[in-house]
Coordinates of C-alpha atoms and ligand atoms in Angstrom, one line a residue:
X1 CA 280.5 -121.8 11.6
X2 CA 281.1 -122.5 15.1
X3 CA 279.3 -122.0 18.2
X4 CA 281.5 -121.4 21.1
X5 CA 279.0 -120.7 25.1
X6 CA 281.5 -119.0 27.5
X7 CA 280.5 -117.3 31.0
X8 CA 282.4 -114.2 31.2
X9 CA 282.1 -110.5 31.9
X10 CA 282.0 -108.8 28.4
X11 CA 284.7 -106.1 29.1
X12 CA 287.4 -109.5 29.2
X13 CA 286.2 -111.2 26.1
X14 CA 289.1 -111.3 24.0
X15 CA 287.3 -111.0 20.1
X16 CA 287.3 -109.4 17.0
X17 CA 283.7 -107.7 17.8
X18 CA 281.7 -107.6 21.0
X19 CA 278.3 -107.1 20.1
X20 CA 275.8 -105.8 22.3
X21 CA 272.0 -104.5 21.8
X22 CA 270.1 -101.4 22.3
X23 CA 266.4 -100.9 23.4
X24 CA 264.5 -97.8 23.3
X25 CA 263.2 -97.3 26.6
X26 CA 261.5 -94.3 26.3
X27 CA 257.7 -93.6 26.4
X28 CA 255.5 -92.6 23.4
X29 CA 253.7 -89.0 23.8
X30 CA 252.5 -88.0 20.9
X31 CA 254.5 -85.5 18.8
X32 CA 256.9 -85.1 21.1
X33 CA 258.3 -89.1 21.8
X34 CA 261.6 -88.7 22.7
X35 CA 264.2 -91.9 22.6
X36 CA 265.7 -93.0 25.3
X37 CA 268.1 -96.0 24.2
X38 CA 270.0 -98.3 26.9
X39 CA 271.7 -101.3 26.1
X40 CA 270.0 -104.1 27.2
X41 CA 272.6 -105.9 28.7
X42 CA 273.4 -104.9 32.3
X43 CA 277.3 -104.3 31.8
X44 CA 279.1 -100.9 33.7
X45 CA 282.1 -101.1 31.0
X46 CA 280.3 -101.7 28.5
X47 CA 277.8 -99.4 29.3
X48 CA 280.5 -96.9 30.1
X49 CA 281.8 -97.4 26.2
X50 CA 279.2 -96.6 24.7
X51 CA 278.1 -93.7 27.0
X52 CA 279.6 -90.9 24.5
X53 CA 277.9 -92.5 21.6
X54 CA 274.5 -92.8 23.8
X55 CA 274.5 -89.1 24.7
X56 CA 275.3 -87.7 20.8
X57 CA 271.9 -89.6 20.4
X58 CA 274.3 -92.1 17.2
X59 CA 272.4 -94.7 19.1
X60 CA 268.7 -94.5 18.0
X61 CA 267.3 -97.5 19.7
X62 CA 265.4 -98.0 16.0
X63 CA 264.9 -101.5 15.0
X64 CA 268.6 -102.8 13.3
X65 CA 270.2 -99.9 13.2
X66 CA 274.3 -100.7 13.8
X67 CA 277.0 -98.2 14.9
X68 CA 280.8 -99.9 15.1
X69 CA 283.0 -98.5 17.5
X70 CA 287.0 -99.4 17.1
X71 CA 289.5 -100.0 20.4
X72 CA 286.2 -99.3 22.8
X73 CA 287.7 -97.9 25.8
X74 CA 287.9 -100.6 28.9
X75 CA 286.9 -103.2 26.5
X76 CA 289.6 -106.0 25.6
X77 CA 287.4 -106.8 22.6
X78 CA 288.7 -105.0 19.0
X79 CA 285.3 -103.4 18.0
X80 CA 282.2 -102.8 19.8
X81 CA 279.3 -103.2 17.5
X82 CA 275.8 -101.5 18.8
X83 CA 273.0 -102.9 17.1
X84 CA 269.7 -101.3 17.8
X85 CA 266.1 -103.8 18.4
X86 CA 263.6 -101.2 18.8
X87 CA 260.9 -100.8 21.7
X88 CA 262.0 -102.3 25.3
X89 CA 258.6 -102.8 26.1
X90 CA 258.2 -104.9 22.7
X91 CA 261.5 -106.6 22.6
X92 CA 261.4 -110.3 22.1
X93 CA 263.5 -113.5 20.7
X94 CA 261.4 -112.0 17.6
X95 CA 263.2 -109.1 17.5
X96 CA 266.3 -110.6 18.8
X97 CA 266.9 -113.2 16.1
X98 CA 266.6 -109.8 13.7
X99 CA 269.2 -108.1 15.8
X100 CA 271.7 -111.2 16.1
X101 CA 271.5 -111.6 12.1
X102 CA 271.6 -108.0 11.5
X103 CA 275.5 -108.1 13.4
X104 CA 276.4 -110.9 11.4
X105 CA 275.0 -109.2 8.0
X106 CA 276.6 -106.0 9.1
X107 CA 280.2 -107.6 10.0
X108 CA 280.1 -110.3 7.2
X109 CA 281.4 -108.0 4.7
X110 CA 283.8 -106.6 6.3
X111 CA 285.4 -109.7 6.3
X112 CA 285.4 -110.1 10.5
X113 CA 285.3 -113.7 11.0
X114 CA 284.6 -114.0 14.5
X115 CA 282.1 -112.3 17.1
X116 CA 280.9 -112.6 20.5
X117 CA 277.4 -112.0 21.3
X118 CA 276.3 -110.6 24.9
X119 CA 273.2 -111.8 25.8
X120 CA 270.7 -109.1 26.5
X121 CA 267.7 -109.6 29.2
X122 CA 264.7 -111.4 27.5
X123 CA 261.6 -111.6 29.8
X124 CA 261.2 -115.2 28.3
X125 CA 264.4 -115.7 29.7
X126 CA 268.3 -116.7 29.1
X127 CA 267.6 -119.7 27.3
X128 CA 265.4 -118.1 24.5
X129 CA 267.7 -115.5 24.3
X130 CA 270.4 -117.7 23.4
X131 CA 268.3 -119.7 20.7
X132 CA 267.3 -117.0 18.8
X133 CA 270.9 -115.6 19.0
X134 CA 272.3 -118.5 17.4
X135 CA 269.5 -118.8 15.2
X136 CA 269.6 -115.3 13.9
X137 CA 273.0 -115.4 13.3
X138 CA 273.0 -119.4 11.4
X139 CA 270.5 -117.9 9.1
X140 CA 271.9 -114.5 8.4
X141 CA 275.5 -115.8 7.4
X142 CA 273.7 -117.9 3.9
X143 CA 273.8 -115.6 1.0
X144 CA 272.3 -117.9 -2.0
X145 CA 275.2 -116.7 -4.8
X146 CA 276.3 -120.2 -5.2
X147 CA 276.9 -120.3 -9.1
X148 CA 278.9 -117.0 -8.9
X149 CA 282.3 -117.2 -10.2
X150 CA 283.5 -113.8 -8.1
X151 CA 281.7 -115.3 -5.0
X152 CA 284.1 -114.7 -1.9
X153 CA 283.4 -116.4 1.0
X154 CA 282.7 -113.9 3.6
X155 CA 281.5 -116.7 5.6
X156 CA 281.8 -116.0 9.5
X157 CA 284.0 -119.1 11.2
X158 CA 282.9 -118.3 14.5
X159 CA 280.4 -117.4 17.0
X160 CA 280.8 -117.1 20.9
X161 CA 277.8 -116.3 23.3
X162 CA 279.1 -114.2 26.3
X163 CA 276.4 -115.5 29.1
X164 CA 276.9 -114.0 32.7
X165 CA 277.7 -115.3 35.6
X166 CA 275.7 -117.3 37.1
X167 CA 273.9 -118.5 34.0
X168 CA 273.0 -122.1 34.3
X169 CA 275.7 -123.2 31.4
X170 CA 274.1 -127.0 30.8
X171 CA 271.1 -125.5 29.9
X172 CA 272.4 -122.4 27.9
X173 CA 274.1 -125.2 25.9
X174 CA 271.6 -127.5 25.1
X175 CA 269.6 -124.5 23.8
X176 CA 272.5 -123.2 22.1
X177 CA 272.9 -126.6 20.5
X178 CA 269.5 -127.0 19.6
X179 CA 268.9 -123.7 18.2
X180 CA 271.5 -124.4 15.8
X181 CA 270.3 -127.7 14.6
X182 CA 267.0 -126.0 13.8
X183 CA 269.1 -122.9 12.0
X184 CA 271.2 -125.3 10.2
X185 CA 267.9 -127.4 8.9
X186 CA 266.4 -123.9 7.8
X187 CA 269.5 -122.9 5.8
X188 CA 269.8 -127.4 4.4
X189 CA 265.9 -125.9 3.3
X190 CA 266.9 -122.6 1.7
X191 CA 269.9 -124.2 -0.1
X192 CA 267.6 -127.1 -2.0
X193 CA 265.4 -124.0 -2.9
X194 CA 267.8 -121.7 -4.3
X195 CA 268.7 -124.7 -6.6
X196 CA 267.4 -124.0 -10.3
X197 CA 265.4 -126.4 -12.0
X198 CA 268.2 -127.9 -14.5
X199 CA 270.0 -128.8 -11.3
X200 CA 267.4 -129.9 -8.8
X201 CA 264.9 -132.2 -11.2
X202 CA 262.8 -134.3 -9.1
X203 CA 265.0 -137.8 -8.8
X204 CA 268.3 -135.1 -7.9
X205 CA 265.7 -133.8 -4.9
X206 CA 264.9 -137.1 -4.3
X207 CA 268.6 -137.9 -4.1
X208 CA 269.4 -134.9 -2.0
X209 CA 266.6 -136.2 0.0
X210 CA 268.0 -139.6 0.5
X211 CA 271.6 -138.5 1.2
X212 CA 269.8 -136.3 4.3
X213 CA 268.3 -139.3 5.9
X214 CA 271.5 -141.4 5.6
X215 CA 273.2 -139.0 7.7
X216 CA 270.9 -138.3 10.2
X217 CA 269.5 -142.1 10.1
X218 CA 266.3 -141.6 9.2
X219 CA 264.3 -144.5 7.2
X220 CA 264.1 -143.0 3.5
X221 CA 261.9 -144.8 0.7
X222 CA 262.3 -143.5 -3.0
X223 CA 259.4 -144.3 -5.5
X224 CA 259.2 -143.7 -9.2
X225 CA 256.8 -143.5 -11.7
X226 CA 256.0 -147.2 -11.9
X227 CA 255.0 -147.6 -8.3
X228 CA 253.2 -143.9 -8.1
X229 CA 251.4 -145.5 -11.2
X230 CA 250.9 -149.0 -9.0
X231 CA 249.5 -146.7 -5.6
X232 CA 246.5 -145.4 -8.0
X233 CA 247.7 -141.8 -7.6
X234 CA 246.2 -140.4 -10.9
X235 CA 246.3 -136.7 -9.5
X236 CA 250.0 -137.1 -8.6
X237 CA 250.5 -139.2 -11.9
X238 CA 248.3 -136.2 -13.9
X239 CA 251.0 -134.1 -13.8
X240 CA 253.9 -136.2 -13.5
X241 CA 253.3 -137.3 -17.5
X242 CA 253.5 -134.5 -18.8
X243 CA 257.0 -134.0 -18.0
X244 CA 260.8 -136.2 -19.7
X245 CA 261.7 -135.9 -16.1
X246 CA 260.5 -138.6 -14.1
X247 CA 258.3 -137.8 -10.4
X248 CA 259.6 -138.8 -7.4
X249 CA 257.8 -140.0 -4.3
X250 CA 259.9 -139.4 -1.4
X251 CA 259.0 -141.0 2.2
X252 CA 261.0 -140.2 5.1
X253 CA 260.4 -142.4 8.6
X254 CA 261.4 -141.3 12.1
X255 CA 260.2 -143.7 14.4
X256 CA 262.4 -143.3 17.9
X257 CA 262.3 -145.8 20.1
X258 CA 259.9 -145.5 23.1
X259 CA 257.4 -143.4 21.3
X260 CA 254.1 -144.0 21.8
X261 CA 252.2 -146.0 18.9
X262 CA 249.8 -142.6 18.9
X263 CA 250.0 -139.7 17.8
X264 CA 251.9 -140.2 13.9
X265 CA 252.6 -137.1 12.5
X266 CA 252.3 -136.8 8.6
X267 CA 254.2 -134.2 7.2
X268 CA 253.4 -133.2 3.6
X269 CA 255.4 -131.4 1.1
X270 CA 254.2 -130.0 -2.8
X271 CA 257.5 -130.3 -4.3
X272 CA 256.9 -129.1 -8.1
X273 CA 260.7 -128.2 -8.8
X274 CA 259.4 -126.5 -11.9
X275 CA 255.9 -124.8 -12.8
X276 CA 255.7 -123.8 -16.4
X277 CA 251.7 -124.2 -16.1
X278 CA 251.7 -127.1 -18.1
X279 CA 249.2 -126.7 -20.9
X280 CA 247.5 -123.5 -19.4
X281 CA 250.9 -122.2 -19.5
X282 CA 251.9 -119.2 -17.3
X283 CA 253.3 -115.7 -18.9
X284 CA 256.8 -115.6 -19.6
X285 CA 257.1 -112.7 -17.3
X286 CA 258.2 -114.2 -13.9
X287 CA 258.2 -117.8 -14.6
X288 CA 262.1 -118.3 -13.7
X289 CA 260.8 -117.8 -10.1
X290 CA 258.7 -121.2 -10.2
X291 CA 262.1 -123.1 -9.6
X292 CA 260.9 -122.3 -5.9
X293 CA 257.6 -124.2 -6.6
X294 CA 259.2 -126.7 -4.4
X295 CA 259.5 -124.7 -1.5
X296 CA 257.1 -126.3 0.7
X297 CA 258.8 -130.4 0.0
X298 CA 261.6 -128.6 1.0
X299 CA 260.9 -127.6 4.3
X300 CA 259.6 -131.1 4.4
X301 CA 263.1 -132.8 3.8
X302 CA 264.6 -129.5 6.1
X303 CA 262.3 -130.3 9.4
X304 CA 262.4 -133.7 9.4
X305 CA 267.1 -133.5 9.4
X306 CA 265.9 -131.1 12.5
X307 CA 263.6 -133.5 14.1
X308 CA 266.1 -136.9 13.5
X309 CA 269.2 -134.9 15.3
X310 CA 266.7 -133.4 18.2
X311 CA 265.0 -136.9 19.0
X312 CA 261.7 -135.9 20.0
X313 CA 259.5 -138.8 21.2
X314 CA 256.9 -139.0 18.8
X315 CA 256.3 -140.8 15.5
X316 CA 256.5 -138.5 12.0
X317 CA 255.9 -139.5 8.3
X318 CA 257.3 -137.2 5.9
X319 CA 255.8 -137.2 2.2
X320 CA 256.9 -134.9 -0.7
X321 CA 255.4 -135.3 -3.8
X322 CA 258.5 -134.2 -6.5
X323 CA 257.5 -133.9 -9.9
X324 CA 257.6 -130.8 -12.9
X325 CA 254.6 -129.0 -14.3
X326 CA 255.6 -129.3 -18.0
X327 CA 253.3 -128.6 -21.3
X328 CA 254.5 -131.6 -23.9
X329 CA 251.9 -134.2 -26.4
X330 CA 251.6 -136.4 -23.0
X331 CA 250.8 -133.6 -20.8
X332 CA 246.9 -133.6 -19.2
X333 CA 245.0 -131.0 -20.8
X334 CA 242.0 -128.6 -19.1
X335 CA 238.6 -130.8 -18.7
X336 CA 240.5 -133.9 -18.5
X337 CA 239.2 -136.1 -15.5
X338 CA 242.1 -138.0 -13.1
X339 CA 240.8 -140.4 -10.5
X340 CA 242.6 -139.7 -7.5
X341 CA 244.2 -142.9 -5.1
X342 CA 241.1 -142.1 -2.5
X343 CA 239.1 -143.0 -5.6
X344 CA 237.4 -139.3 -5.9
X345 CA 236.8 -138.1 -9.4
X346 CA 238.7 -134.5 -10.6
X347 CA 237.7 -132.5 -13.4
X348 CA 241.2 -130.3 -14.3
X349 CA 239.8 -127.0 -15.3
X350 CA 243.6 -125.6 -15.5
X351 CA 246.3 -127.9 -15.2
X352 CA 248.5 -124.6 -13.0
X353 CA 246.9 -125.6 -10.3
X354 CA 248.8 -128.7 -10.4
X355 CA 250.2 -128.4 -6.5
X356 CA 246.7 -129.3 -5.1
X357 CA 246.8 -132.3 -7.4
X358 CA 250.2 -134.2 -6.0
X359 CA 248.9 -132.9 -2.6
X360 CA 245.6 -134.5 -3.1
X361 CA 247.4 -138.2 -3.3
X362 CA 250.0 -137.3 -0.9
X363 CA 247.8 -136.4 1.9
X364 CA 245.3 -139.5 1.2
X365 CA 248.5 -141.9 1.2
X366 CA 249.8 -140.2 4.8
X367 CA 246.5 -141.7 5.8
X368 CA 246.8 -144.9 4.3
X369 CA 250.1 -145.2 6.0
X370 CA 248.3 -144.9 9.6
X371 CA 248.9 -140.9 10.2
X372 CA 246.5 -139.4 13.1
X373 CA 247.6 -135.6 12.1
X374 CA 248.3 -134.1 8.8
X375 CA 250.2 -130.9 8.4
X376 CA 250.8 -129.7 4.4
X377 CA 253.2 -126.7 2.9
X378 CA 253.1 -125.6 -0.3
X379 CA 253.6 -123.3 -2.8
X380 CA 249.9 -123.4 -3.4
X381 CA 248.4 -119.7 -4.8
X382 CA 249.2 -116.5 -5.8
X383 CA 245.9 -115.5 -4.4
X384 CA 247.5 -116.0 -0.7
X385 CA 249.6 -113.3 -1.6
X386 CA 247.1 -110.7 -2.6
X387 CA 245.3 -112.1 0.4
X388 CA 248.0 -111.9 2.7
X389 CA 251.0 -109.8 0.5
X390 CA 254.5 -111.2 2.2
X391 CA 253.9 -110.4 5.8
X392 CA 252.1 -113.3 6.4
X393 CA 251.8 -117.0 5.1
X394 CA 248.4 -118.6 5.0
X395 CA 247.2 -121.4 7.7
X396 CA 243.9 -123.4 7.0
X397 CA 242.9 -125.7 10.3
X398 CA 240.1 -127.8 10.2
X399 CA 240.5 -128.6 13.3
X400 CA 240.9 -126.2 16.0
X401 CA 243.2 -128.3 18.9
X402 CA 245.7 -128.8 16.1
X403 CA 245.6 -125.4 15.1
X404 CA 246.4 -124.8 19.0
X405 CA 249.4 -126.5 19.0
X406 CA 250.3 -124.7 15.6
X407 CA 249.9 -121.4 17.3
X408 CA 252.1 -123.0 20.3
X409 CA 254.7 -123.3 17.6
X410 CA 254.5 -120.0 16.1
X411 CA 254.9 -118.4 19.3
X412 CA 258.5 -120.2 19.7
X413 CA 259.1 -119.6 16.1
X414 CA 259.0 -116.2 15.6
X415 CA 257.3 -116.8 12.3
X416 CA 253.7 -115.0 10.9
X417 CA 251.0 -117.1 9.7
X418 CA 247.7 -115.9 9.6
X419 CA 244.7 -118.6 9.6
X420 CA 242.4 -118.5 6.5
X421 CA 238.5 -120.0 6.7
X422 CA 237.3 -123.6 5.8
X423 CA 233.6 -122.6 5.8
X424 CA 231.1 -125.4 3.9
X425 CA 230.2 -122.4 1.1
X426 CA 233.6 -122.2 -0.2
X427 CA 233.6 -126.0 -1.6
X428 CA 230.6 -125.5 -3.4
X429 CA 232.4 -123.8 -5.4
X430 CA 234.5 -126.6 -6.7
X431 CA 231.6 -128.4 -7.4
X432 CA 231.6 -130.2 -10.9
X433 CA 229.6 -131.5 -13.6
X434 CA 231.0 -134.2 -14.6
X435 CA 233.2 -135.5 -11.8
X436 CA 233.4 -135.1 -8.0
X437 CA 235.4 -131.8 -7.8
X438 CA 237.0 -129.3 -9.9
X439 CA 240.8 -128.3 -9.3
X440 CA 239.7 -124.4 -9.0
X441 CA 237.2 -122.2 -7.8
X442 CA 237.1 -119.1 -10.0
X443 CA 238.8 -116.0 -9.5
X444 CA 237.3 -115.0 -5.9
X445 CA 238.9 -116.6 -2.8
X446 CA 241.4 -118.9 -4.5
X447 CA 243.9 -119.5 -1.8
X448 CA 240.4 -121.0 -0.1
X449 CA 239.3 -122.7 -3.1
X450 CA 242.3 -124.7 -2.9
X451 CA 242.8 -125.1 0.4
X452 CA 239.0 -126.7 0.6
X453 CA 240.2 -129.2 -2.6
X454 CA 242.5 -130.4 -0.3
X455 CA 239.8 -130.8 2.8
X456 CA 238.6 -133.7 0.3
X457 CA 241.4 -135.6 0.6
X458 CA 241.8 -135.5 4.4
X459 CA 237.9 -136.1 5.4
X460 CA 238.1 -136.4 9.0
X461 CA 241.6 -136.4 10.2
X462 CA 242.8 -133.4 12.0
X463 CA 244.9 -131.1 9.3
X464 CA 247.0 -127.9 8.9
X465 CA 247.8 -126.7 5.3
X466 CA 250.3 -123.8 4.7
X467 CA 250.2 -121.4 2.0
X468 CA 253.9 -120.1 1.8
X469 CA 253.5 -118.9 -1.9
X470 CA 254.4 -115.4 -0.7
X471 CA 256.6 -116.1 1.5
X472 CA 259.3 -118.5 0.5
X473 CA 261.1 -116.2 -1.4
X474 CA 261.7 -112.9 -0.6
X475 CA 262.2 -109.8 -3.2
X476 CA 264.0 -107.7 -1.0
X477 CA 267.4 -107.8 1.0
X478 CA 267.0 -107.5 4.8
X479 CA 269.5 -106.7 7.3
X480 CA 269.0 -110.0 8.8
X481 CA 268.4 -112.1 6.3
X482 CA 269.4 -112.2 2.4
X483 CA 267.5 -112.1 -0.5
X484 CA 265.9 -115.2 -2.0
X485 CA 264.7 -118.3 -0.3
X486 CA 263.5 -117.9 3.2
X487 CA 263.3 -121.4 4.8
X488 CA 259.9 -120.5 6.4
X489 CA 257.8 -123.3 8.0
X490 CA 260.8 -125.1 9.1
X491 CA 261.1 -124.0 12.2
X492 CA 257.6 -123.8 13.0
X493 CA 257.2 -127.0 11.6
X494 CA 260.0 -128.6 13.8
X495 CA 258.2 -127.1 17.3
X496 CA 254.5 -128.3 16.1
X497 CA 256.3 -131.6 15.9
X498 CA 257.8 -131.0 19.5
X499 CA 254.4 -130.1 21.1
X500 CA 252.9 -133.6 20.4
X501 CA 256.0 -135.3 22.5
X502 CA 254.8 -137.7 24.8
X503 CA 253.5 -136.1 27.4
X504 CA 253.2 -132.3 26.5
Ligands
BES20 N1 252.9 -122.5 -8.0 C1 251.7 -121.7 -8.3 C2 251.4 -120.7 -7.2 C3 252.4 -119.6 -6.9 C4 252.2 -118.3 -7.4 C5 253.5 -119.8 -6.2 C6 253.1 -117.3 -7.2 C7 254.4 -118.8 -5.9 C8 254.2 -117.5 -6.4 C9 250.5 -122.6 -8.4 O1 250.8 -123.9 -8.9 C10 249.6 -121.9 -9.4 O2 250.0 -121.8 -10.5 N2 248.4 -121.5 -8.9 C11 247.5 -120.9 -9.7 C12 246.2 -121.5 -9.4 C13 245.1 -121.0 -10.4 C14 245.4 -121.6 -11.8 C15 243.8 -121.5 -9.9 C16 247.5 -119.4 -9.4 O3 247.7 -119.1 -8.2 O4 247.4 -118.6 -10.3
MN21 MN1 250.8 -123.9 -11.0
ZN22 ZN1 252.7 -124.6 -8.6

């Protein structure tokens, strides 16, 4: 898709579809709230187009509602698409990117391959409006029907954003251009995820991997079983054997020039391409859907493409830890004990809760390599979702200056994480008989449980960990974004890189 910035007055933009956006401006009082939708860019022929449609009350000013208009009067454009982003008083880039993706969704099937987007008046200014434009619209034109053989490509070739006049067009662009590096990294994300297992083993994520950092130039080591075996990482290793496919240890490097030696990020990513369980296998019901156990390596391999083409100056080590969860004769069974590479002692009470087992050695060799700040995603529980449900993913901070810049991040982001506890009581419940730590807790408070099995393996260093197992892939159809992989913690992860540049 491309990405055209022009300064013009709307009414002379000479596209397919002009799309502009509605806000609700009126008041809430009680039963009788009464809409009161404007468009939210200040336009008189566009406003005058859309005047009839206003007054028929067509236009609800409800979030992501469309109306198309054809041969708008006064407009040079074809079609006039309205689409509607809720409260004025609440209206953000959140709401925004929704609005911009719902467009695209709505004109995508129609087979309209090229729109122009006005940009609407964001208190947070032009520049955030135009990010979360393009990114809204990147991410709304993936749909994840690769393998069908009727698949059309609907794919929309272009997008224009209609700035006014007397924008300041270098910076528009740059955040135009950004925005869609980060949108483009999201959807690199969502495609490794949508990948089924038989197509995505661990060495073809590895490869995927590998051919990312080649274009981008980023430093990319591969490691198989033999040196994963040589490293000590028996947690890692514990799962690995069960499987015919071999594990993958995949290290990425971005080290710009003129960075300082301090801080060095340490990205780490649970990327289990399938989780049968292993031995304490899972239900038949559902298991096709832990192909997307990998989600969190993925938005490893997805942030750092968006970090190598935006060059901030800081130092990032990414580590995914790639491997299946398969029951076979060479598969770990419950009560075995692994030694871990940071030498602690773990009693597997149930070998599905294998993620916080390749975590364990990933995060404890990001600190071997010299990393001041760990951040983890994964796939981790399906007690985050009954937790959280799929309005939120789960944070876990033990310490509360990195969990600041997190929250920095979110608010660019757009996306909802809600921070979970750390408190001491919840690791005694991994205590063990017979070894240092037990991989679960019992059946109360297991998102915690697991986060805390991870604490051990970061002791003092400054740490994030992101539960996205309810959010990675998404049930439902939106009218912004399709069904299926979702790509979160990439952007996110991307700005909580950005806010440790040198001198922010
Ligand atoms: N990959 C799963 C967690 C998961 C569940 C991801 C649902 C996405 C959707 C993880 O490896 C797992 O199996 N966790 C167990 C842990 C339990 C055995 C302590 C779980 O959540 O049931
Ligand atoms: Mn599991
Ligand atoms: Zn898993």
């Amino acid at each position: 898709m491309n990405t055209k910035l022009i300064t013009a007055n709307p009414a002379e933009v000479e596209t397919e579809c002009l799309i502009a956006f509605a806000l609700d401006h009126g008041e809430d009082h009680g039963e009788n709230k009464k809409p009161e939708p404007r468009l939210a860019v200040k336009d008189p022929a566009v406003e005058k187009a859309v005047a009839d449609l206003i007054a028929s009350g067509e236009i609800s000013g409800k979030p992501f509602e469309t109306v198309l208009l054809h041969r708008p009067q006064g407009l040079k454009a074809k079609r006039l698409l309205v689409v509607s982003c809720g409260k004025a008083r609440s209206f953000t880039h959140v709401e925004l990117r929704k609005g911009a993706g719902t467009a695209l969704r709505t004109l995508k099937p129609k087979m309209i391959k090229s729109c122009a987007f006005t940009l609407p008046e964001l208190s947070s200014g032009a520049e955030d409006a135009g990010r979360a434009i393009v990114e809204g619209a990147f991410v709304a034109d993936l749909d994840p029907d690769t393998y069908r053989s009727d698949r059309k490509d609907y794919s929309t070739q272009e997008i224009t954003v209609v700035a006014p006049a007397g924008s300041d067009q270098a910076k528009l662009q740059s955040a135009v251009d950004r925005a869609r590096i980060i949108a483009e990294s999201q959807n690199f994300t969502r495609g490794l995820v949508n990948e089924p297992s038989n197509r995505l083993t661990p060495t073809m994520l590895a490869d995927r991997a590998q051919k990312m950092c080649d274009s981008v130039g980023l430093k990319c080591e591969i490691m198989g079983p033999d040196k994963i075996k040589a490293l000590k990482m028996g947690a890692f290793w514990s799962v690995a054997q069960g499987s015919d496919e071999e594990p993958r240890l995949i290290v990425m490097r971005y080290e710009p020039q003129g960075a300082p030696e301090k801080p060095v990020l340490g990205l780490i990513g649970k990327g289990i391409t399938f989780d049968t369980g292993g031995i304490s296998i899972k239900p038949a019901e559902g298991m096709e859907k832990m192909k997307y156990d990998m989600a969190g390596g993925a938005a490893m391999i997805g942030a750092m493409r968006a970090i190598a083409l935006l060059k901030p100056k800081v130092k990032v080590i990414s580590i995914v830890c790639a491997s299946e969860n398969m029951p076979s004769g060479k598969a770990q069974k419950p009560g075995d004990v692994q030694i871990a590479m940071s030498g602690k002692s773990i009693e597997v009470i149930n070998t599905d809760a294998e993620g916080r087992l390749v975590l364990a050695d990933g995060l404890h060799y990001a600190r071997t390599l010299g990393c001041t700040h760990l951040i983890d995603a994964a796939t981790l529980t399906g007690a985050v979702v009954v937790a959280l449900g799929y309005a939120n993913a789960g944070v876990f901070a033990n310490d509360d200056d990195a969990y600041k810049h997190f929250t920095q991040a979110l608010d660019r982001s757009g996306e909802k994480f809600w921070r979970m506890p750390l408190d001491a009581e919840y690791g005694d419940m991994i205590r063990s008989n017979i070894a240092d730590i037990m991989n679960t807790g019992g059946r109360w408070g297991g998102a915690i449980t697991a986060a805390m099995f991870l604490k051990e393996f970061v002791e003092d260093t400054p740490w994030l960990h992101l539960d996205i197992a309810g959010t990675a892939w998404m049930e439902e159809n939106k009218s912004w974004i399709a069904k299926g992989p979702s790509g979160i913690a990439v952007r996110s992860l991307v700005e909580w890189v950005k806010s440790y540049e040198a001198g922010k």
